[in-house]
PDB file of C-alpha atoms in Angstrom:
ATOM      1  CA  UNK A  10     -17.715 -78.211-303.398  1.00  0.00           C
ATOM      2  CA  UNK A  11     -20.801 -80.380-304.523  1.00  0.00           C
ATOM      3  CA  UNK A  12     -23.617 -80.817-303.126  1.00  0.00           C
ATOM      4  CA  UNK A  13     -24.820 -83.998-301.405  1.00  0.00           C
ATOM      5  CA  UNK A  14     -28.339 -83.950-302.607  1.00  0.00           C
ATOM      6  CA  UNK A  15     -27.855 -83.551-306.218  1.00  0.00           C
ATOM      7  CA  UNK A  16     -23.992 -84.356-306.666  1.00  0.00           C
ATOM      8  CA  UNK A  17     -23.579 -81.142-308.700  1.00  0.00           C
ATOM      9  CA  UNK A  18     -21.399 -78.957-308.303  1.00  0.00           C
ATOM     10  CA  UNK A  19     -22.547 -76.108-305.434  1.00  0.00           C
ATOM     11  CA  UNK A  20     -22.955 -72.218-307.007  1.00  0.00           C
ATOM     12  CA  UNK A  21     -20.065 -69.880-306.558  1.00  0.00           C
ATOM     13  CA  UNK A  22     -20.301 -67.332-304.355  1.00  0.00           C
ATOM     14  CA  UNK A  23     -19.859 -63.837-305.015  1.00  0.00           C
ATOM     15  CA  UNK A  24     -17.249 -63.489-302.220  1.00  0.00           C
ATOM     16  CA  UNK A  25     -15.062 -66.906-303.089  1.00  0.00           C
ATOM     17  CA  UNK A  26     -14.593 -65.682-306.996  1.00  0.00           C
ATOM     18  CA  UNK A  27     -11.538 -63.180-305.400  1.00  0.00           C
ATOM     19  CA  UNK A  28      -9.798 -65.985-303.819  1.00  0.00           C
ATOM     20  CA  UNK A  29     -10.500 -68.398-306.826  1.00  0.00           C
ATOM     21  CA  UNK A  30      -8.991 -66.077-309.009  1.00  0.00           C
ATOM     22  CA  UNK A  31      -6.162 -65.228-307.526  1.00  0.00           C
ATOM     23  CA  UNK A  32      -5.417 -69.173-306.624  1.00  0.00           C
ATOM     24  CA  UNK A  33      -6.031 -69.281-310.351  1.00  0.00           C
ATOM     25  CA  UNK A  34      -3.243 -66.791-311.085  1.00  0.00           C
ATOM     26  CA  UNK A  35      -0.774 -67.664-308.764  1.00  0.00           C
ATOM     27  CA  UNK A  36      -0.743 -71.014-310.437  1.00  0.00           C
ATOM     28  CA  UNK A  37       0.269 -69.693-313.615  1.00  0.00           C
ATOM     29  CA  UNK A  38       3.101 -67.601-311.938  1.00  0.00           C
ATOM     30  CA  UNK A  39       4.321 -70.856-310.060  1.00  0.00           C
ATOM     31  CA  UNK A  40       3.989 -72.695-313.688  1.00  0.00           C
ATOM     32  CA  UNK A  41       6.322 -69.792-315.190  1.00  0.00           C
ATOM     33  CA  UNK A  42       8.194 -70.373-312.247  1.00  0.00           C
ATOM     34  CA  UNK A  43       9.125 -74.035-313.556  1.00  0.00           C
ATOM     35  CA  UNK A  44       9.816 -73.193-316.950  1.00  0.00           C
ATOM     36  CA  UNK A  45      12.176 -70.353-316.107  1.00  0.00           C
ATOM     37  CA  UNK A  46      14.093 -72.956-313.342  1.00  0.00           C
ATOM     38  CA  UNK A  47      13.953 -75.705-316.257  1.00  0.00           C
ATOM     39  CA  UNK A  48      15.919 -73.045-318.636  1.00  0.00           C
ATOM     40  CA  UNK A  49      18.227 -71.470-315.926  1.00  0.00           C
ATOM     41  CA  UNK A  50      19.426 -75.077-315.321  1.00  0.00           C
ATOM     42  CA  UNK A  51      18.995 -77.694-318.311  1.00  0.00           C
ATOM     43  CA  UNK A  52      21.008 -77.355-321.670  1.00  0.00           C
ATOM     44  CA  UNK A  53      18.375 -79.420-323.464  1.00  0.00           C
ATOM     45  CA  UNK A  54      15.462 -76.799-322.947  1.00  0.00           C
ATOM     46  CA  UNK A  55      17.458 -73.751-325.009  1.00  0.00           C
ATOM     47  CA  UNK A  56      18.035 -76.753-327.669  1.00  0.00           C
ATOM     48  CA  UNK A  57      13.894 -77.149-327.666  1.00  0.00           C
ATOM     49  CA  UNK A  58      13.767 -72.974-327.965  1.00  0.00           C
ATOM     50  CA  UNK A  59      16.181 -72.874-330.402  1.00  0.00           C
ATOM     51  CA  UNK A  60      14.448 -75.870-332.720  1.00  0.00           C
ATOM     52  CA  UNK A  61      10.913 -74.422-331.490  1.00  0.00           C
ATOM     53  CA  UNK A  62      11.749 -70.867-332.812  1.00  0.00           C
ATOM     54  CA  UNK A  63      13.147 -72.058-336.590  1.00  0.00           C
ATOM     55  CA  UNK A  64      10.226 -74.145-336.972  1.00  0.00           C
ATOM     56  CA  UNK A  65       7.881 -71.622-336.256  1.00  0.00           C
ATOM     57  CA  UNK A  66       9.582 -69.309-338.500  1.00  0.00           C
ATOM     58  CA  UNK A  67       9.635 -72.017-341.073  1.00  0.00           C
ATOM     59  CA  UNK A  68       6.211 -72.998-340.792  1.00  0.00           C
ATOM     60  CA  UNK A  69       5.320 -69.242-341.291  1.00  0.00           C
ATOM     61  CA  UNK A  70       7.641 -68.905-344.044  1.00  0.00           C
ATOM     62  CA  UNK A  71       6.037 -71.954-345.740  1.00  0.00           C
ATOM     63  CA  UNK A  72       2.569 -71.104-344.753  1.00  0.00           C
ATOM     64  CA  UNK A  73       1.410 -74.200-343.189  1.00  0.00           C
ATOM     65  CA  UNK A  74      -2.429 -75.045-343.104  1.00  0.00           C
ATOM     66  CA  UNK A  75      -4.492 -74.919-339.471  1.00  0.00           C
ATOM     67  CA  UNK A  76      -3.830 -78.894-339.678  1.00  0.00           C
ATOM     68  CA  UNK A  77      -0.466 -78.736-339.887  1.00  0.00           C
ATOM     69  CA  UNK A  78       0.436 -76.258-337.465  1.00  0.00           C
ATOM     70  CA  UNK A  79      -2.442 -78.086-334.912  1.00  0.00           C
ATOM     71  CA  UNK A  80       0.139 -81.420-335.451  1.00  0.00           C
ATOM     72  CA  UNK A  81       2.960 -79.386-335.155  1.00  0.00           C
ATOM     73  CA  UNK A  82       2.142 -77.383-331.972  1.00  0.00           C
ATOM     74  CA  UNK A  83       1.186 -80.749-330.372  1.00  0.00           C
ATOM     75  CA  UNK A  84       4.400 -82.177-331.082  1.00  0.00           C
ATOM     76  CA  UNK A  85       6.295 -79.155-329.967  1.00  0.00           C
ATOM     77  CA  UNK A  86       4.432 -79.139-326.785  1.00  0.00           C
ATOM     78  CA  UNK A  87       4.382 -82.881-326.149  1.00  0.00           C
ATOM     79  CA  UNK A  88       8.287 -81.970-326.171  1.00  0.00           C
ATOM     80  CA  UNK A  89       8.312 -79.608-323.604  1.00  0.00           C
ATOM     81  CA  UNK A  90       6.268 -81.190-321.354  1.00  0.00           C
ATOM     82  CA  UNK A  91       7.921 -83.928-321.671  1.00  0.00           C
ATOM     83  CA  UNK A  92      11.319 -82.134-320.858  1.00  0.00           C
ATOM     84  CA  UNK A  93       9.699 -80.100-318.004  1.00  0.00           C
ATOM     85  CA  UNK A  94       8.276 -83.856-316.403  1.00  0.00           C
ATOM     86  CA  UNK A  95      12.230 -85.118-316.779  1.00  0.00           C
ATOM     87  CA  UNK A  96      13.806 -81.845-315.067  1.00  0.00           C
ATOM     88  CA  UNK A  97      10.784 -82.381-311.938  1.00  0.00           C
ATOM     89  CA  UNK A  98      11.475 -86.837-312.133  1.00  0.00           C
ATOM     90  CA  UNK A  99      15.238 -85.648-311.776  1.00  0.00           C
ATOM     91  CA  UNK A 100      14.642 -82.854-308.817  1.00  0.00           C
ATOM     92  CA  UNK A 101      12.808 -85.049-306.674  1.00  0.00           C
ATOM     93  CA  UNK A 102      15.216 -87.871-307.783  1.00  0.00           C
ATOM     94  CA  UNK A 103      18.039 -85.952-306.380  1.00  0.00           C
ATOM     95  CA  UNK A 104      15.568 -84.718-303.198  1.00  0.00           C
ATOM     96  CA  UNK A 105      14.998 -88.358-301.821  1.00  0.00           C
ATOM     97  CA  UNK A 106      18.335 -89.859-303.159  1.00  0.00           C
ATOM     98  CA  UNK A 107      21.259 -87.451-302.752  1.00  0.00           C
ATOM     99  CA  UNK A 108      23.733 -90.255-302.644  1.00  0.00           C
ATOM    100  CA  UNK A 109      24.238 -92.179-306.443  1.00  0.00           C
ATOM    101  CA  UNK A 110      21.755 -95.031-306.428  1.00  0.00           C
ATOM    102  CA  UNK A 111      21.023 -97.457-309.395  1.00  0.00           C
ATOM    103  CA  UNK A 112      17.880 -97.340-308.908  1.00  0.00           C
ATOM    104  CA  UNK A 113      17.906 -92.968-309.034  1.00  0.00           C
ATOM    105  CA  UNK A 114      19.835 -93.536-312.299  1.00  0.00           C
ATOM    106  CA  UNK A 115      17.431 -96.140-313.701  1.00  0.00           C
ATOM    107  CA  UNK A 116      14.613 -93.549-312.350  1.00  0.00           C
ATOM    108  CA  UNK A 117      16.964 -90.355-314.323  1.00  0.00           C
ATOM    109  CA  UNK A 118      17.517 -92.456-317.176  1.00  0.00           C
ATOM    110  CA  UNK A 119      14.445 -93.911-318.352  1.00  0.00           C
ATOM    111  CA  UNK A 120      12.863 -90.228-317.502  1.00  0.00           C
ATOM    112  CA  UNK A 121      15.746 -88.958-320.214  1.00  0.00           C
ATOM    113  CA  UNK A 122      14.248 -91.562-322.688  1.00  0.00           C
ATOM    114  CA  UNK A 123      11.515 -90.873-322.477  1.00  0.00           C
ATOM    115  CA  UNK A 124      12.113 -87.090-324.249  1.00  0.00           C
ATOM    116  CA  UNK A 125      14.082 -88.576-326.961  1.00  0.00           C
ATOM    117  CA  UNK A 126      11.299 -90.811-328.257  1.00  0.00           C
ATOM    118  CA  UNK A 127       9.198 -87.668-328.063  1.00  0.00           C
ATOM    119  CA  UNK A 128      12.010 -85.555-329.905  1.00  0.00           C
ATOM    120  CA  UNK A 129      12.284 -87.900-332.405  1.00  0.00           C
ATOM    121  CA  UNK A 130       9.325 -88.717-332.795  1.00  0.00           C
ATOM    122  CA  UNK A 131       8.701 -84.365-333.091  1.00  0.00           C
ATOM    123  CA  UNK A 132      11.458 -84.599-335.805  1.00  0.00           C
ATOM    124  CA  UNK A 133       9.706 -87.176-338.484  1.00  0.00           C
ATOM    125  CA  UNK A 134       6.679 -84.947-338.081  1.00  0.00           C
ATOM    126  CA  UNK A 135       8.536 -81.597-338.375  1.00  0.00           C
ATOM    127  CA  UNK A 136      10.461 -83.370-341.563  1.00  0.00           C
ATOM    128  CA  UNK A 137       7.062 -84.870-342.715  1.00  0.00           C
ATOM    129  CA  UNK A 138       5.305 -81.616-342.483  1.00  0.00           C
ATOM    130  CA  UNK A 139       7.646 -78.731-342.970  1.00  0.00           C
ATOM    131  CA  UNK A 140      10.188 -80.932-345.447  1.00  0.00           C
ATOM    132  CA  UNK A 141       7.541 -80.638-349.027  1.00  0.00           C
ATOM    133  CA  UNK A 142       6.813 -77.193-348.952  1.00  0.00           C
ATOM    134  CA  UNK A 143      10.615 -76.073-347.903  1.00  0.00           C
ATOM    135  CA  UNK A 144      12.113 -77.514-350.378  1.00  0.00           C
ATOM    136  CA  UNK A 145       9.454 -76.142-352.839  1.00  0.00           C
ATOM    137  CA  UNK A 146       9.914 -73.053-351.239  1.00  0.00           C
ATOM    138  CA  UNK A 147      13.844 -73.448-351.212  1.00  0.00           C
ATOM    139  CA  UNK A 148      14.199 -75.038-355.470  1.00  0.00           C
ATOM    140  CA  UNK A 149      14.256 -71.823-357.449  1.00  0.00           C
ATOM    141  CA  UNK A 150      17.594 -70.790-355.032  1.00  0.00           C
ATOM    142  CA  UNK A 151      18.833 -74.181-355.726  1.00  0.00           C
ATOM    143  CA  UNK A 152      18.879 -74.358-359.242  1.00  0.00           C
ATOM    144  CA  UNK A 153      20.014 -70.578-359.516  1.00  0.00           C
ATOM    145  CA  UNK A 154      23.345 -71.588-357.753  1.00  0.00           C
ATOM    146  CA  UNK A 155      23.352 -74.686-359.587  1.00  0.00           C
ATOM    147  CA  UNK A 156      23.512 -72.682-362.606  1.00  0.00           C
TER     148      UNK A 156
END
């Protein structure tokens, strides 16, 4: 709501804060919604849990700094989103094109592609980041079974 005078936004009222709130919440739940549908149905997101988890518990291990666990949690998240905008592309692909089409597999494929740059790209930073201080963390159980 803005107002026409001023082009700022008009005051809140007391009695629309209930209903903006709970539009505000049920958004959330419809969000969770997605993510549980996206793991109930595609492999890939339990591989993104699975890699998610162990670097977090690396990262603690290792003690990362706030900058490197900012980069990190932007590449893990640029991931998932990522994964989450593939399983939607693919849904609606499948909604307006239930018969195979080349162009719904172009649409599918280039959607796929588009999470495996982003992986990758999440792996040379996850190497980059987390690789120094493992295997600083990891020499002294090297060279005692070297030995």
């Amino acid at each position: 709501m803005h107002s026409g005078r001023t082009g700022r936004p008009d005051r809140v009222q007391p009695e629309d804060l209930n209903e903006i709130v709970r539009k505000r919440i049920a958004s959330f739940g419809y969000a969770f919604q997605g993510w549980v549908y996206a793991l109930r149905t595609q492999m890939n997101t339990w591989i993104h849990a699975t890699i998610t988890t162990a670097v977090t518990v690396v990262g603690i291990w290792v003690r990362l700094d706030v900058l490197e666990w900012a980069i990190i949690v932007l590449a893990i998240g640029a991931v998932w989103a990522l994964e989450f905008m593939n399983t939607a592309v693919e849904a609606i692909i499948d909604l307006v094109s239930p018969e195979p089409h080349p162009l719904a597999k172009v649409g599918k494929d280039v959607a796929a592609a588009s999470v495996l740059v982003m992986a990758g790209a999440a792996a040379i930073v996850g190497f980059l980041i987390l690789g120094p201080p493992l295997i600083e963390r990891l020499r002294p159980l090297l060279a005692a079974l070297l030995n």
